[in-house]
């Protein structure tokens, strides 16, 4: 089974544009779960333009499925994660101010740093996933950090899907196979949508979880949140 974790950053972006509490992020998280989401993902960025640091304790209290916090492990981020103990922390190498995550860790160059961060999170009972490109060297080195999972960056796949989908998914298939053989779980995310998700899921095995934000929240404008979540889950069957 592949779990659908809904990334609610875009909802926070709308809320922040007016300064009030509409839409209510906590209510949206609870409703996503009611509508079938099997996890809630947030990505607090240093400028807090989406989910803010003070949203995290409220979400932690409200979320009853899997709570996943993504981000670059700065000291502020680590403090936030350790205080709120999500089920999973996905480490991403985003520099501050980047528009959206657009590449994974170099797990070879950052090996000792990641090892330390992973051990720290494990001490607090938090599962750790490392955001990586679909590159077998990065997967191999990810396993040496002690991480539990990788999250394959699917932005490039999503872009290339429209020209040659078999080629676009090839490295992802190989990385998932390798990850499974060396004891790493496999998550995926970025630019997954109603057009590419079923194909990705049927090729990348095993796939434990996808986290989807931008396309899902955009689709919800047309289909409504409840229908949209069900439509995405159908792609994962
Ligand atoms: N995974 C990571 C690490 C991300 O940074 C994001 C975007 O916040 C996603 C997944 C979800 O990507 P999208 O919003 O394109 O679905």
XYZ file of N, CA and C and ligand atoms in Angstrom:
727
model
N 0.827 -1.202 0.000
C 0.000 0.000 0.000
C 0.868 1.262 0.000
N 0.492 2.209 -0.802
C 1.193 3.502 -0.803
C 0.313 4.523 -0.101
N 0.850 5.124 0.933
C 0.070 6.096 1.702
C 0.115 7.471 1.028
N -1.016 8.152 1.091
C -1.082 9.525 0.582
C -0.965 10.505 1.742
N 0.132 11.266 1.745
C 0.288 12.330 2.730
C 0.037 13.652 2.019
N -0.903 14.423 2.534
C -1.239 15.696 1.883
C -0.371 16.808 2.472
N 0.349 17.485 1.584
C 1.181 18.616 1.998
C 0.286 19.867 2.016
N 0.138 20.469 3.189
C -0.818 21.578 3.329
C -0.133 22.957 3.309
N 1.087 23.003 2.844
C 1.791 24.298 2.765
C 1.028 25.347 1.953
N 0.426 24.903 0.832
C -0.260 25.863 -0.057
C -1.476 26.474 0.627
N -2.079 25.699 1.517
C -3.230 26.218 2.268
C -2.754 27.327 3.203
N -1.615 27.098 3.824
C -1.043 28.109 4.724
C -0.681 29.377 3.951
N -0.226 29.186 2.718
C 0.148 30.336 1.880
C -1.070 31.239 1.648
N -2.213 30.630 1.382
C -3.450 31.414 1.171
C -3.821 32.126 2.483
N -3.785 31.380 3.564
C -4.102 31.989 4.868
C -3.204 33.186 5.141
N -1.910 33.010 4.928
C -0.948 34.067 5.268
C -1.124 35.322 4.420
N -1.743 35.147 3.234
C -1.869 36.296 2.334
C -2.787 37.374 2.901
N -3.635 37.002 3.894
C -4.541 37.984 4.482
C -4.296 38.241 5.970
N -3.403 37.456 6.538
C -3.053 37.722 7.935
C -3.999 37.147 8.981
N -5.157 36.622 8.581
C -6.084 36.060 9.571
C -5.935 34.549 9.669
N -7.040 33.870 9.925
C -6.972 32.409 10.058
C -7.888 31.705 9.062
N -8.035 32.280 7.897
C -8.878 31.688 6.857
C -8.030 31.391 5.610
N -7.991 30.155 5.144
C -8.590 28.959 5.735
C -7.839 28.513 6.986
N -8.592 27.826 7.845
C -8.036 27.354 9.122
C -7.211 26.080 8.846
N -5.916 26.199 9.052
C -4.998 25.113 8.678
C -5.266 23.824 9.458
N -5.587 23.986 10.739
C -5.825 22.800 11.569
C -7.098 22.094 11.101
N -8.123 22.880 10.793
C -9.381 22.276 10.310
C -9.129 21.567 8.969
N -8.347 22.200 8.113
C -8.037 21.580 6.815
C -7.311 20.240 7.034
N -6.359 20.222 7.963
C -5.616 18.974 8.220
C -6.576 17.885 8.700
N -7.441 18.254 9.640
C -8.400 17.266 10.172
C -9.336 16.790 9.054
N -9.781 17.722 8.221
C -10.697 17.350 7.128
C -9.988 16.490 6.075
N -8.733 16.809 5.780
C -7.993 15.958 4.830
C -7.992 14.516 5.343
N -7.769 14.362 6.616
C -7.769 13.005 7.191
C -9.158 12.384 7.087
N -10.178 13.194 7.388
C -11.560 12.686 7.310
C -11.872 12.251 5.877
N -11.313 12.947 4.912
C -11.587 12.649 3.501
C -10.698 11.532 2.949
N -9.790 11.010 3.771
C -9.016 9.834 3.335
C -7.515 9.978 3.343
N -6.987 11.168 3.614
C -5.519 11.305 3.649
C -4.965 10.419 4.751
N -3.830 9.795 4.448
C -3.224 8.888 5.437
C -2.039 9.536 6.138
N -1.853 10.811 5.859
C -0.792 11.560 6.516
C -0.919 13.032 6.167
N -0.305 13.855 6.995
C -0.254 15.305 6.751
C 1.215 15.712 6.758
N 1.600 16.420 5.709
C 2.983 16.901 5.596
C 3.013 18.420 5.656
N 4.004 18.931 6.371
C 4.240 20.379 6.374
C 5.718 20.628 6.139
N 6.001 21.773 5.570
C 7.395 22.125 5.269
C 7.624 23.557 5.763
N 7.919 23.706 7.050
C 8.168 25.065 7.552
C 9.487 25.594 7.005
N 9.436 26.672 6.263
C 10.659 27.246 5.687
C 11.139 28.395 6.573
N 12.434 28.718 6.466
C 12.983 29.732 7.378
C 12.210 31.055 7.352
N 11.668 31.452 6.171
C 10.940 32.736 6.129
C 9.463 32.579 6.542
N 9.055 31.365 6.860
C 7.699 31.045 7.336
C 6.605 31.587 6.404
N 6.879 31.559 5.112
C 5.882 32.073 4.175
C 4.728 31.095 3.966
N 4.947 29.826 4.307
C 3.861 28.848 4.221
C 3.445 28.519 5.653
N 3.677 27.272 6.030
C 3.399 26.864 7.415
C 4.353 27.611 8.340
N 3.809 28.143 9.445
C 4.662 28.880 10.383
C 5.074 27.955 11.532
N 6.139 28.334 12.200
C 6.617 27.496 13.299
C 5.522 27.320 14.364
N 4.720 28.380 14.596
C 3.693 28.257 15.653
C 2.488 27.424 15.214
N 2.427 27.016 13.947
C 1.367 26.080 13.514
C 1.677 24.653 13.979
N 2.945 24.367 14.167
C 3.357 22.968 14.328
C 2.772 22.301 15.584
N 2.840 22.945 16.772
C 2.255 22.275 17.945
C 0.754 22.017 17.779
N 0.039 22.948 17.148
C -1.418 22.771 16.957
C -1.687 21.605 16.015
N -0.876 21.506 14.975
C -1.056 20.400 14.021
C -0.682 19.071 14.667
N 0.380 19.091 15.425
C 0.824 17.864 16.103
C -0.306 17.331 16.996
N -0.987 18.245 17.662
C -2.082 17.868 18.555
C -3.280 17.329 17.758
N -3.522 17.923 16.579
C -4.745 17.597 15.825
C -4.596 16.380 14.911
N -3.410 16.175 14.372
C -3.242 15.121 13.353
C -3.266 13.743 14.012
N -4.110 12.875 13.474
C -4.217 11.530 14.066
C -3.650 10.453 13.138
N -3.318 10.847 11.913
C -2.671 9.888 11.004
C -1.159 10.081 11.149
N -0.431 10.076 10.051
C 1.025 10.263 10.162
C 1.381 11.744 9.956
N 2.137 12.270 10.889
C 2.567 13.672 10.782
C 4.017 13.676 10.305
N 4.246 14.357 9.183
C 5.575 14.405 8.564
C 6.011 15.861 8.469
N 7.134 16.180 9.075
C 7.681 17.541 8.949
C 8.919 17.475 8.061
N 8.909 18.298 6.998
C 10.053 18.347 6.086
C 10.842 19.622 6.323
N 12.110 19.555 6.034
C 12.869 20.800 6.058
C 14.357 20.585 6.145
N 15.047 21.702 6.044
C 16.504 21.721 6.151
C 16.868 21.732 7.646
N 17.712 20.792 8.066
C 17.984 20.668 9.507
C 18.894 21.762 10.086
N 18.394 22.991 10.060
C 19.067 24.082 10.765
C 18.800 23.891 12.255
N 19.454 24.672 13.106
C 19.212 24.467 14.544
C 17.770 24.813 14.910
N 17.197 25.859 14.304
C 15.789 26.219 14.598
C 14.848 25.084 14.189
N 15.114 24.517 13.019
C 14.266 23.429 12.513
C 14.368 22.210 13.431
N 15.578 21.864 13.824
C 15.773 20.675 14.661
C 15.063 20.849 16.012
N 15.144 22.063 16.546
C 14.494 22.339 17.838
C 12.969 22.131 17.689
N 12.435 22.674 16.601
C 10.999 22.560 16.335
C 10.579 21.095 16.211
N 11.351 20.333 15.469
C 11.008 18.929 15.224
C 11.107 18.127 16.527
N 12.171 18.343 17.253
C 12.373 17.552 18.482
C 11.305 17.901 19.531
N 10.923 19.170 19.590
C 9.872 19.559 20.553
C 8.523 18.958 20.186
N 8.306 18.744 18.888
C 6.969 18.309 18.460
C 6.873 16.847 18.034
N 8.005 16.189 17.965
C 8.056 14.755 17.683
C 7.040 14.236 16.656
N 7.221 14.598 15.395
C 6.344 14.014 14.369
C 6.683 12.529 14.202
N 5.840 11.802 13.478
C 6.158 10.393 13.202
C 7.379 10.295 12.304
N 7.469 11.265 11.393
C 8.558 11.223 10.410
C 9.099 12.629 10.176
N 10.401 12.707 10.016
C 11.024 13.968 9.610
C 11.747 13.712 8.291
N 11.416 14.499 7.277
C 12.070 14.363 5.975
C 13.075 15.500 5.832
N 14.329 15.131 5.732
C 15.383 16.146 5.650
C 15.617 16.542 4.200
N 15.548 17.839 3.946
C 15.789 18.352 2.590
C 16.907 19.401 2.646
N 17.684 19.504 1.567
C 18.849 20.396 1.616
C 18.570 21.818 1.125
N 17.308 22.269 1.145
C 16.986 23.570 0.559
C 17.797 24.718 1.148
N 18.407 25.515 0.292
C 18.973 26.761 0.827
C 17.834 27.707 1.218
N 18.064 28.658 2.145
C 16.991 29.574 2.553
C 16.484 30.368 1.340
N 15.178 30.592 1.281
C 14.637 31.450 0.222
C 14.346 30.747 -1.091
N 14.691 29.447 -1.207
C 14.418 28.731 -2.457
C 12.890 28.658 -2.658
N 12.461 28.753 -3.927
C 11.028 28.772 -4.210
C 10.370 27.464 -3.793
N 10.992 26.365 -4.160
C 10.507 25.040 -3.764
C 11.688 24.075 -3.836
N 11.573 22.925 -3.132
C 12.702 21.980 -3.137
C 12.947 21.507 -4.564
N 14.163 21.594 -5.011
C 14.402 21.208 -6.404
C 15.582 20.269 -6.604
N 16.113 19.729 -5.508
C 17.102 18.657 -5.650
C 17.320 18.011 -4.285
N 17.855 16.779 -4.356
C 18.056 16.035 -3.116
C 19.438 16.253 -2.523
N 19.675 15.575 -1.402
C 20.975 15.649 -0.731
C 22.067 14.998 -1.568
N 23.254 15.537 -1.460
C 24.418 14.770 -1.852
C 24.801 13.999 -0.588
N 24.355 12.764 -0.532
C 24.533 11.973 0.704
C 25.970 11.489 0.863
N 26.762 11.614 -0.199
C 28.190 11.261 -0.094
C 28.921 12.410 0.608
N 28.762 13.611 0.070
C 29.471 14.777 0.631
C 28.990 15.136 2.040
N 27.697 14.912 2.294
C 27.121 15.318 3.588
C 26.976 14.154 4.561
N 27.691 13.067 4.279
C 27.546 11.827 5.038
C 27.648 12.038 6.557
N 28.721 12.673 7.035
C 28.905 12.724 8.490
C 27.894 13.677 9.124
N 27.575 14.782 8.447
C 26.555 15.703 8.967
C 25.200 14.980 9.090
N 24.822 14.271 8.018
C 23.524 13.589 8.028
C 23.480 12.483 9.087
N 24.591 11.801 9.246
C 24.667 10.742 10.250
C 24.328 11.298 11.639
N 24.902 12.439 11.939
C 24.672 13.089 13.239
C 23.214 13.501 13.409
N 22.666 14.101 12.353
C 21.279 14.576 12.421
C 20.321 13.387 12.561
N 20.573 12.342 11.784
C 19.704 11.156 11.834
C 19.752 10.555 13.241
N 20.957 10.438 13.807
C 21.085 9.850 15.152
C 20.344 10.699 16.181
N 20.446 11.997 16.049
C 19.761 12.908 16.969
C 18.239 12.704 16.897
N 17.712 12.605 15.693
C 16.262 12.418 15.540
C 15.840 11.034 16.053
N 16.661 10.039 15.789
C 16.351 8.684 16.285
C 16.301 8.657 17.805
N 17.198 9.394 18.441
C 17.189 9.443 19.922
C 15.850 9.923 20.451
N 15.156 10.717 19.625
C 13.853 11.238 20.049
C 12.702 10.434 19.440
N 13.026 9.275 18.905
C 11.976 8.360 18.422
C 11.339 8.785 17.111
N 12.053 9.571 16.321
C 11.471 10.085 15.069
C 12.071 9.344 13.872
N 11.206 8.816 13.010
C 11.670 8.154 11.783
C 12.249 9.215 10.834
N 13.299 8.853 10.138
C 13.961 9.856 9.277
C 13.984 9.410 7.818
N 13.595 10.326 6.967
C 13.649 10.093 5.532
C 14.557 11.169 4.914
N 15.365 10.775 3.942
C 16.257 11.735 3.275
C 15.790 11.973 1.847
N 15.617 13.225 1.513
C 15.204 13.628 0.157
C 16.407 13.479 -0.774
N 16.292 12.610 -1.778
C 17.418 12.381 -2.689
C 16.937 12.335 -4.143
N 17.841 12.675 -5.048
C 17.560 12.480 -6.468
C 17.598 10.982 -6.762
N 17.005 10.595 -7.880
C 16.998 9.177 -8.258
C 18.367 8.799 -8.818
N 19.300 8.607 -7.909
C 20.693 8.309 -8.263
C 21.161 7.229 -7.280
N 21.524 6.076 -7.815
C 21.835 4.937 -6.940
C 22.981 5.223 -5.957
N 23.926 6.081 -6.358
C 25.035 6.408 -5.434
C 24.495 7.151 -4.219
N 23.490 8.008 -4.445
C 22.913 8.783 -3.346
C 22.071 7.893 -2.422
N 21.434 6.902 -3.023
C 20.618 5.963 -2.241
C 21.527 5.108 -1.361
N 22.562 4.590 -1.974
C 23.542 3.755 -1.257
C 24.102 4.517 -0.044
N 24.526 5.759 -0.296
C 25.120 6.550 0.791
C 24.065 6.974 1.805
N 22.820 7.100 1.371
C 21.738 7.442 2.318
C 21.608 6.340 3.358
N 21.769 5.095 2.916
C 21.599 3.983 3.859
C 22.716 4.010 4.910
N 23.880 4.542 4.536
C 24.998 4.580 5.490
C 24.849 5.685 6.535
N 23.876 6.563 6.355
C 23.649 7.601 7.378
C 22.800 7.065 8.520
N 22.189 5.886 8.319
C 21.287 5.342 9.333
C 19.835 5.737 9.115
N 19.563 6.495 8.036
C 18.179 6.914 7.751
C 17.290 5.692 7.538
N 16.001 5.878 7.789
C 15.040 4.776 7.640
C 14.491 4.702 6.225
N 14.372 5.866 5.607
C 13.765 5.918 4.273
C 14.469 6.955 3.408
N 14.191 6.872 2.122
C 14.529 7.972 1.224
C 13.220 8.529 0.682
N 13.239 9.802 0.329
C 12.147 10.345 -0.478
C 12.748 10.704 -1.821
N 12.300 10.016 -2.863
C 12.821 10.295 -4.201
C 12.219 11.596 -4.728
N 13.089 12.490 -5.187
C 12.650 13.761 -5.771
C 12.057 13.484 -7.155
N 10.776 13.773 -7.328
C 10.094 13.399 -8.570
C 9.876 14.581 -9.529
N 10.463 15.725 -9.219
C 10.293 16.894 -10.099
C 10.778 16.629 -11.519
N 11.940 16.013 -11.636
C 12.502 15.746 -12.965
C 11.669 14.693 -13.688
N 11.255 13.666 -12.949
C 10.364 12.641 -13.529
C 9.107 13.305 -14.093
N 8.488 14.174 -13.288
C 7.222 14.807 -13.688
C 7.416 15.642 -14.961
N 8.553 16.281 -15.060
C 8.842 17.105 -16.238
C 9.040 16.217 -17.475
N 9.823 15.151 -17.304
C 10.163 14.288 -18.445
C 9.045 13.304 -18.816
N 8.089 13.154 -17.931
C 6.966 12.222 -18.129
C 6.263 12.483 -19.461
N 6.174 13.756 -19.824
C 5.406 14.108 -21.020
C 6.176 13.846 -22.311
N 7.494 13.608 -22.206
C 8.233 13.283 -23.430
C 8.490 11.781 -23.552
N 8.938 11.155 -22.453
C 9.204 9.712 -22.521
C 9.041 9.137 -21.113
N 7.837 8.674 -20.816
C 7.561 8.297 -19.420
C 8.366 7.083 -18.960
N 8.636 6.130 -19.870
C 9.414 4.950 -19.452
C 10.835 5.344 -19.069
N 11.387 6.223 -19.868
C 12.740 6.703 -19.572
C 12.724 7.549 -18.288
N 11.678 8.353 -18.153
C 11.587 9.250 -16.984
C 11.552 8.472 -15.672
N 10.957 7.296 -15.709
C 10.773 6.551 -14.458
C 11.897 5.538 -14.193
N 12.740 5.309 -15.198
C 13.728 4.221 -15.138
C 14.625 4.294 -13.889
N 15.224 5.438 -13.657
C 16.153 5.559 -12.520
C 15.399 5.406 -11.189
N 14.147 5.823 -11.160
C 13.352 5.704 -9.939
C 13.082 4.240 -9.602
N 12.788 3.471 -10.675
C 12.570 2.023 -10.499
C 13.817 1.387 -9.900
N 14.962 1.714 -10.491
C 16.235 1.120 -10.051
C 16.547 1.524 -8.614
N 16.310 2.792 -8.299
C 16.618 3.269 -6.933
C 15.699 2.620 -5.900
N 14.430 2.446 -6.251
C 13.501 1.830 -5.298
C 13.896 0.371 -5.066
N 14.306 -0.309 -6.121
C 14.735 -1.710 -6.013
C 15.960 -1.802 -5.099
N 16.927 -0.931 -5.354
C 18.141 -0.912 -4.540
C 17.804 -0.584 -3.082
N 16.999 0.458 -2.892
C 16.648 0.882 -1.521
C 16.034 -0.282 -0.759
N 15.134 -0.974 -1.416
C 14.467 -2.104 -0.777
C 15.475 -3.190 -0.383
N 16.441 -3.425 -1.257
C 17.459 -4.456 -0.979
C 18.386 -4.092 0.167
N 18.565 -2.801 0.402
C 19.481 -2.407 1.474
C 18.730 -1.887 2.704
N 17.439 -2.160 2.738
C 16.667 -1.911 3.963
C 16.132 -0.504 4.144
N 16.057 0.252 3.046
C 15.485 1.600 3.139
C 14.060 1.603 2.595
N 13.156 2.251 3.305
C 11.812 2.464 2.767
C 11.861 3.549 1.704
N 10.828 3.581 0.864
C 10.834 4.540 -0.251
C 9.583 5.422 -0.228
N 9.807 6.729 -0.121
C 8.764 7.732 -0.295
C 9.076 8.495 -1.582
N 8.138 9.285 -2.028
C 8.403 10.096 -3.231
C 7.590 11.367 -3.166
N 8.090 12.397 -3.814
C 7.323 13.639 -3.853
C 7.943 14.712 -4.702
N 7.091 15.552 -5.143
C 7.313 16.770 -5.915
C 6.718 16.659 -7.308
N 5.744 17.515 -7.562
C 5.091 17.596 -8.876
C 4.360 16.319 -9.274
N 4.036 15.487 -8.321
C 3.172 14.344 -8.649
C 1.758 14.904 -8.825
N 1.016 14.299 -9.758
C -0.325 14.827 -10.054
C -1.224 13.711 -10.581
N -2.454 14.080 -10.954
C -3.414 13.058 -11.383
C -3.014 12.402 -12.697
N -2.122 13.039 -13.453
C -1.710 12.442 -14.730
C -0.558 11.456 -14.565
N 0.357 11.746 -13.644
C 1.563 10.907 -13.583
C 1.601 9.932 -12.402
N 0.693 10.090 -11.460
C 0.808 9.330 -10.206
C 0.613 7.823 -10.389
N -0.406 7.444 -11.155
C -0.683 6.012 -11.314
C 0.498 5.303 -11.992
N 1.023 5.953 -13.017
C 2.161 5.391 -13.743
C 3.369 5.258 -12.804
N 3.601 6.291 -12.010
C 4.756 6.257 -11.095
C 4.597 5.107 -10.097
N 3.418 5.061 -9.504
C 3.143 4.042 -8.474
C 3.265 2.627 -9.045
N 2.820 2.432 -10.292
C 2.855 1.069 -10.823
C 4.262 0.659 -11.268
N 5.154 1.593 -11.370
C 6.535 1.288 -11.775
C 7.529 1.265 -10.629
N 7.287 2.076 -9.626
C 8.271 2.238 -8.553
C 7.833 1.389 -7.365
N 8.527 0.285 -7.197
C 8.107 -0.703 -6.201
C 9.272 -1.056 -5.283
N 9.056 -1.112 -4.002
C 7.832 -0.702 -3.317
C 7.835 0.814 -3.114
N 6.649 1.359 -2.936
C 6.522 2.798 -2.698
C 5.655 2.962 -1.442
N 6.287 3.400 -0.365
C 5.567 3.455 0.912
C 4.652 4.666 1.031
N 5.115 5.785 0.484
C 4.342 7.008 0.719
C 4.634 8.038 -0.357
N 3.601 8.798 -0.726
C 3.835 9.977 -1.560
C 3.325 11.182 -0.782
N 4.039 12.294 -0.901
C 3.509 13.518 -0.298
C 3.253 14.491 -1.438
N 2.023 14.989 -1.457
C 1.587 15.801 -2.600
C 0.898 17.068 -2.098
N 1.322 18.195 -2.644
C 0.745 19.464 -2.227
C 0.203 20.272 -3.388
N 1.094 20.798 -4.191
C 0.724 21.814 -5.182
C -0.414 21.375 -6.114
N -0.241 20.220 -6.757
C -1.259 19.786 -7.723
C -2.559 19.414 -7.018
N -2.439 18.783 -5.870
C -3.644 18.330 -5.166
C -4.489 19.527 -4.699
N -3.836 20.511 -4.135
C -4.585 21.688 -3.660
C -5.152 22.457 -4.861
N -4.408 22.485 -5.964
C -4.920 23.148 -7.179
C -6.133 22.396 -7.724
N -6.062 21.070 -7.757
C -7.201 20.275 -8.235
C -8.430 20.460 -7.345
N -8.175 20.683 -6.064
C -9.292 20.837 -5.123
C -10.133 22.086 -5.452
N -9.551 23.047 -6.152
C -10.318 24.240 -6.555
C -11.436 23.847 -7.516
N -11.184 22.822 -8.312
C -12.178 22.367 -9.275
C -13.084 21.273 -8.713
N -12.464 20.292 -8.037
C -13.219 19.089 -7.643
C -13.649 19.102 -6.179
N -13.138 20.028 -5.404
C -13.396 20.010 -3.957
C -12.372 19.112 -3.280
N -12.103 19.397 -2.009
C -11.033 18.681 -1.312
C -11.353 17.196 -1.119
N -12.588 16.906 -0.773
C -12.963 15.512 -0.508
C -12.824 14.659 -1.775
N -13.415 15.142 -2.880
C -13.314 14.390 -4.142
C -11.868 14.253 -4.575
N -11.128 15.332 -4.444
C -9.739 15.321 -4.927
C -8.916 14.290 -4.175
N -9.056 14.262 -2.872
C -8.277 13.279 -2.093
C -8.659 11.863 -2.522
N -9.929 11.642 -2.742
C -10.363 10.312 -3.198
C -9.793 9.998 -4.595
N -9.750 11.006 -5.446
C -9.208 10.785 -6.806
C -7.717 10.417 -6.736
N -6.986 11.081 -5.874
C -5.558 10.755 -5.732
C -5.387 9.358 -5.138
N -6.221 9.040 -4.169
C -6.090 7.702 -3.555
C -6.387 6.601 -4.571
N -7.316 6.863 -5.459
C -7.655 5.889 -6.499
C -6.432 5.592 -7.388
N -5.627 6.614 -7.630
C -4.418 6.425 -8.453
C -3.413 5.510 -7.753
N -3.550 5.422 -6.437
C -2.566 4.651 -5.663
C -3.012 3.230 -5.381
N -4.209 2.863 -5.891
C -4.717 1.504 -5.615
C -4.011 0.481 -6.480
N 8.588 16.687 -0.986
C 9.342 17.749 -0.653
C 10.645 17.508 0.016
C 8.903 19.056 -0.891
O 9.673 20.093 -0.543
C 7.639 19.253 -1.492
C 7.147 20.641 -1.716
O 6.995 21.299 -0.496
C 6.890 18.119 -1.815
C 7.387 16.854 -1.564
C 5.538 18.232 -2.455
O 5.663 18.750 -3.751
P 4.396 19.285 -4.534
O 3.897 20.486 -3.778
O 4.920 19.616 -5.886
O 3.382 18.180 -4.538
